[in-house]
CSV table of C-alpha atoms in Angstrom, one decimal:
chain,number,residue,atom,x,y,z
A,32,ALA,CA,99.2,63.7,94.7
A,33,GLN,CA,101.7,61.9,92.7
A,34,SER,CA,104.9,60.6,94.4
A,35,VAL,CA,107.6,58.6,93.2
A,36,THR,CA,109.9,56.0,94.8
A,37,GLN,CA,113.4,54.7,93.4
A,38,PRO,CA,113.9,51.8,96.3
A,39,ASP,CA,117.7,51.9,95.1
A,40,ILE,CA,120.0,53.8,96.7
A,41,HIS,CA,123.0,52.9,94.8
A,42,ILE,CA,123.4,50.7,92.1
A,43,THR,CA,127.2,49.2,91.1
A,44,VAL,CA,127.2,47.3,87.5
A,45,SER,CA,130.1,46.2,85.6
A,46,GLU,CA,131.0,48.0,82.5
A,47,GLY,CA,129.1,46.3,79.7
A,48,ALA,CA,127.0,44.9,82.0
A,49,SER,CA,123.0,45.4,81.6
A,50,LEU,CA,121.6,47.7,83.8
A,51,GLU,CA,117.8,48.2,85.1
A,52,LEU,CA,117.0,51.2,87.5
A,53,ARG,CA,113.8,50.5,89.5
A,54,CYS,CA,110.6,53.5,89.9
A,55,ASN,CA,107.1,53.0,91.1
A,56,TYR,CA,105.0,55.9,90.9
A,57,SER,CA,101.2,56.8,92.9
A,58,TYR,CA,98.8,59.0,90.5
A,59,GLY,CA,95.5,58.4,89.9
A,60,ALA,CA,95.3,58.9,86.5
A,61,THR,CA,97.8,58.2,83.4
A,62,PRO,CA,101.1,59.9,84.3
A,63,TYR,CA,103.6,61.6,82.5
A,64,LEU,CA,106.7,59.8,83.3
A,65,PHE,CA,110.2,61.1,82.5
A,66,TRP,CA,114.0,60.1,83.7
A,67,TYR,CA,116.9,62.3,84.1
A,68,VAL,CA,120.7,62.0,85.3
A,69,GLN,CA,122.9,64.2,86.7
A,70,SER,CA,126.5,63.8,86.6
A,71,PRO,CA,128.2,65.3,89.3
A,72,GLY,CA,128.6,69.2,89.7
A,73,GLN,CA,125.9,69.4,86.4
A,74,GLY,CA,122.0,70.3,86.1
A,75,LEU,CA,119.9,67.6,85.0
A,76,GLN,CA,119.4,66.7,81.4
A,77,LEU,CA,116.3,64.5,80.2
A,78,LEU,CA,117.2,60.9,79.2
A,79,LEU,CA,113.3,59.9,78.3
A,80,LYS,CA,109.9,60.5,78.2
A,81,TYR,CA,106.4,58.7,78.2
A,82,PHE,CA,103.4,60.5,78.0
A,83,SER,CA,100.7,57.7,75.9
A,84,GLY,CA,101.3,55.2,73.9
A,85,ASP,CA,103.8,52.7,72.9
A,86,THR,CA,104.6,51.6,76.2
A,87,LEU,CA,108.4,50.7,75.6
A,88,VAL,CA,110.3,55.0,75.1
A,89,GLN,CA,113.7,55.1,73.6
A,90,GLY,CA,115.8,58.1,75.0
A,91,ILE,CA,119.3,59.0,74.5
A,92,LYS,CA,122.6,57.5,75.3
A,93,GLY,CA,121.0,54.0,74.5
A,94,PHE,CA,118.7,54.1,77.2
A,95,GLU,CA,115.2,52.9,77.0
A,96,ALA,CA,112.2,52.3,79.7
A,97,GLU,CA,108.9,50.6,80.0
A,98,PHE,CA,105.6,52.0,81.4
A,99,LYS,CA,103.8,48.6,83.2
A,100,ARG,CA,100.5,50.4,84.2
A,101,SER,CA,99.9,47.1,86.4
A,102,GLN,CA,102.8,47.5,88.2
A,103,SER,CA,102.5,51.3,88.6
A,104,SER,CA,106.4,51.0,87.1
A,105,PHE,CA,108.4,53.3,84.8
A,106,ASN,CA,111.7,51.2,84.9
A,107,LEU,CA,114.7,52.5,82.9
A,108,ARG,CA,117.0,49.9,81.2
A,109,LYS,CA,120.4,49.9,79.1
A,110,PRO,CA,122.0,46.9,77.5
A,111,SER,CA,125.7,47.7,78.2
A,112,VAL,CA,126.6,50.2,80.7
A,113,HIS,CA,129.7,52.2,79.6
A,114,TRP,CA,132.0,54.1,82.2
A,115,SER,CA,130.7,57.6,81.5
A,116,ASP,CA,127.2,56.4,82.5
A,117,ALA,CA,128.3,56.6,86.5
A,118,ALA,CA,126.0,59.3,87.3
A,119,GLU,CA,122.7,59.9,89.3
A,120,TYR,CA,119.1,58.7,88.3
A,121,PHE,CA,116.1,60.4,88.7
A,122,CYS,CA,112.6,59.1,87.9
A,123,ALA,CA,109.9,62.1,87.8
A,124,VAL,CA,106.3,62.0,87.6
A,125,GLY,CA,103.9,64.6,86.2
A,126,GLN,CA,100.2,65.4,85.9
A,127,ASN,CA,98.4,64.9,82.7
A,128,THR,CA,96.7,68.0,83.1
A,129,GLY,CA,97.2,71.8,84.2
A,130,PHE,CA,100.3,73.4,84.9
A,131,GLN,CA,102.9,70.8,85.1
A,132,LYS,CA,104.6,69.8,88.2
A,133,LEU,CA,107.1,67.0,88.2
A,134,VAL,CA,107.5,65.4,91.6
A,135,PHE,CA,111.0,63.6,91.9
A,136,GLY,CA,112.0,60.3,93.0
A,137,THR,CA,115.2,60.6,95.7
A,138,GLY,CA,117.9,59.0,92.9
A,139,THR,CA,119.4,56.3,92.3
A,140,ARG,CA,123.6,56.6,92.2
A,141,LEU,CA,125.5,54.3,89.5
A,142,LEU,CA,128.7,53.4,90.2
A,143,VAL,CA,130.5,51.7,86.8
A,144,SER,CA,133.3,49.2,87.8
A,145,PRO,CA,135.9,48.1,85.4
B,47,ASP,CA,123.7,78.1,72.4
B,48,THR,CA,119.6,77.4,73.6
B,49,ALA,CA,120.0,76.6,77.2
B,50,VAL,CA,118.7,77.7,80.8
B,51,SER,CA,121.4,79.7,82.5
B,52,GLN,CA,121.4,80.8,85.9
B,53,THR,CA,124.1,83.1,87.6
B,54,PRO,CA,125.6,82.8,90.0
B,55,LYS,CA,127.4,79.1,89.8
B,56,TYR,CA,128.3,79.2,93.2
B,57,LEU,CA,127.6,81.6,96.1
B,58,VAL,CA,129.2,81.6,99.9
B,59,THR,CA,127.7,84.4,102.0
B,60,GLN,CA,127.1,84.4,105.5
B,61,MET,CA,124.2,84.0,107.8
B,62,GLY,CA,122.1,87.2,107.7
B,63,ASN,CA,123.1,88.7,104.2
B,64,ASP,CA,120.5,89.1,101.5
B,65,LYS,CA,121.4,87.2,98.0
B,66,SER,CA,119.7,86.9,94.6
B,67,ILE,CA,120.6,84.4,92.0
B,68,LYS,CA,119.1,84.8,88.3
B,69,CYS,CA,117.8,82.7,85.7
B,70,GLU,CA,117.4,83.3,82.1
B,71,GLN,CA,116.1,80.8,79.2
B,72,ASN,CA,116.2,81.3,75.3
B,73,LEU,CA,114.3,78.3,74.7
B,74,GLY,CA,111.2,80.3,74.1
B,75,HIS,CA,109.7,78.0,77.2
B,76,ASP,CA,106.6,80.1,79.0
B,77,THR,CA,106.7,78.4,82.5
B,78,MET,CA,109.9,78.6,84.6
B,79,TYR,CA,110.9,76.7,88.2
B,80,TRP,CA,112.7,76.8,90.8
B,81,TYR,CA,113.9,73.9,92.1
B,82,LYS,CA,116.1,73.2,95.2
B,83,GLN,CA,118.1,70.4,95.4
B,84,ASP,CA,119.0,69.7,99.2
B,85,SER,CA,122.5,67.7,100.5
B,86,LYS,CA,120.9,63.9,99.8
B,87,LYS,CA,120.2,65.2,96.4
B,88,PHE,CA,116.4,65.5,96.9
B,89,LEU,CA,114.8,67.5,94.4
B,90,LYS,CA,111.8,70.0,95.5
B,91,ILE,CA,109.5,72.2,93.4
B,92,MET,CA,109.8,75.7,95.3
B,93,PHE,CA,108.1,77.9,92.7
B,94,SER,CA,106.4,78.1,89.4
B,95,TYR,CA,105.8,80.9,86.5
B,96,ASN,CA,103.4,80.9,83.9
B,97,ASN,CA,104.3,84.2,81.3
B,98,LYS,CA,105.1,86.1,84.6
B,99,GLU,CA,102.2,84.6,86.6
B,100,LEU,CA,103.0,83.0,90.1
B,101,ILE,CA,100.8,79.5,89.6
B,102,ILE,CA,102.8,77.3,92.0
B,103,ASN,CA,104.2,78.3,95.5
B,104,GLU,CA,104.9,75.4,97.9
B,105,THR,CA,105.6,75.5,101.2
B,106,VAL,CA,108.3,77.6,101.4
B,107,PRO,CA,109.0,80.3,104.0
B,108,ASN,CA,108.5,84.0,102.7
B,109,ARG,CA,112.4,84.9,102.9
B,110,PHE,CA,112.3,83.3,99.4
B,111,SER,CA,111.0,85.8,97.1
B,112,PRO,CA,110.6,84.6,93.0
B,113,LYS,CA,110.5,87.6,90.3
B,114,SER,CA,109.5,86.9,87.0
B,115,PRO,CA,110.0,90.4,84.7
B,116,ASP,CA,109.2,88.7,81.7
B,117,LYS,CA,108.6,85.2,80.3
B,118,ALA,CA,112.2,84.3,79.9
B,119,HIS,CA,113.8,85.4,83.4
B,120,LEU,CA,113.0,83.8,86.8
B,121,ASN,CA,114.6,85.4,89.7
B,122,LEU,CA,115.0,84.4,93.4
B,123,HIS,CA,116.2,86.6,96.3
B,124,ILE,CA,116.4,85.3,99.5
B,125,ASN,CA,116.4,87.6,102.5
B,126,SER,CA,118.0,86.7,106.0
B,127,LEU,CA,119.6,83.5,104.8
B,128,GLU,CA,120.4,80.4,107.0
B,129,LEU,CA,122.8,77.5,107.5
B,130,GLY,CA,119.5,75.7,106.1
B,131,ASP,CA,119.5,77.6,103.2
B,132,SER,CA,122.4,75.5,101.9
B,133,ALA,CA,121.3,73.6,98.7
B,134,VAL,CA,122.2,73.4,95.4
B,135,TYR,CA,119.2,75.5,93.3
B,136,PHE,CA,117.9,74.8,89.8
B,137,CYS,CA,116.5,76.8,87.5
B,138,ALA,CA,114.1,74.9,84.6
B,139,SER,CA,111.3,75.9,82.0
B,140,SER,CA,109.5,73.7,80.1
B,141,HIS,CA,106.4,74.6,77.7
B,142,THR,CA,103.0,74.7,79.8
B,143,HIS,CA,100.7,71.7,79.4
B,144,ASP,CA,102.6,69.9,76.0
B,145,GLY,CA,104.0,67.7,79.2
B,146,GLY,CA,107.7,68.3,77.4
B,147,GLY,CA,109.6,68.1,80.7
B,148,TYR,CA,111.8,70.1,81.4
B,149,THR,CA,115.1,71.4,80.4
B,150,PHE,CA,117.4,72.7,83.3
B,151,GLY,CA,119.9,75.2,84.3
B,152,SER,CA,122.9,74.3,86.2
B,153,GLY,CA,122.4,74.8,89.2
B,154,THR,CA,123.5,77.5,91.9
B,155,ARG,CA,125.2,76.0,95.0
B,156,LEU,CA,124.7,78.1,97.7
B,157,THR,CA,126.6,77.6,100.9
B,158,VAL,CA,125.4,79.7,104.4
B,159,VAL,CA,128.2,80.2,106.5
């Protein structure tokens, strides 16, 4: 069964600084990988996804993520954080066969300081 | 607007009551889901329906009964509500097999008192 670990419960970044959120997954084959963002009181919005091909994927709002098979990681990055990026970020893994069942990590809360 | 819409957004009820949450999507997706997000923000799948057929049923008390009248709707009925049922319930939808990721509704915050 697949699983996801997000080792950082919360991270504080200064506005304008770069950001990296960590995600490690466990899955026997090549997984489908996702990053979602949840603003307070809102649902989850898809930032980006990886299925195959180029291991560096671009998403919305200036985010990108890199799939590293050797490290079982799919870290999320942004070169310059804006105050509006403060939210909860979830990494998720899905199986690449059959019906999709996304398994989510426990989330990382991003705080942006002035 | 194309979206996944859930009603109600907030639900406060007493222990022992029965309540329902409705979900509708107009994205043309053929698979719908219910997820539960607990107080620590952990998201766990409860059910999944594909073209009205139940395909995923995680370890969920049988007080929870999903119903899918058609592939655009997935409702969740909860009997004999307990304090531990308090959570945010999210509906989501996707296309089967294309791995496109889910589109989520905005959630229903259920509080059992």
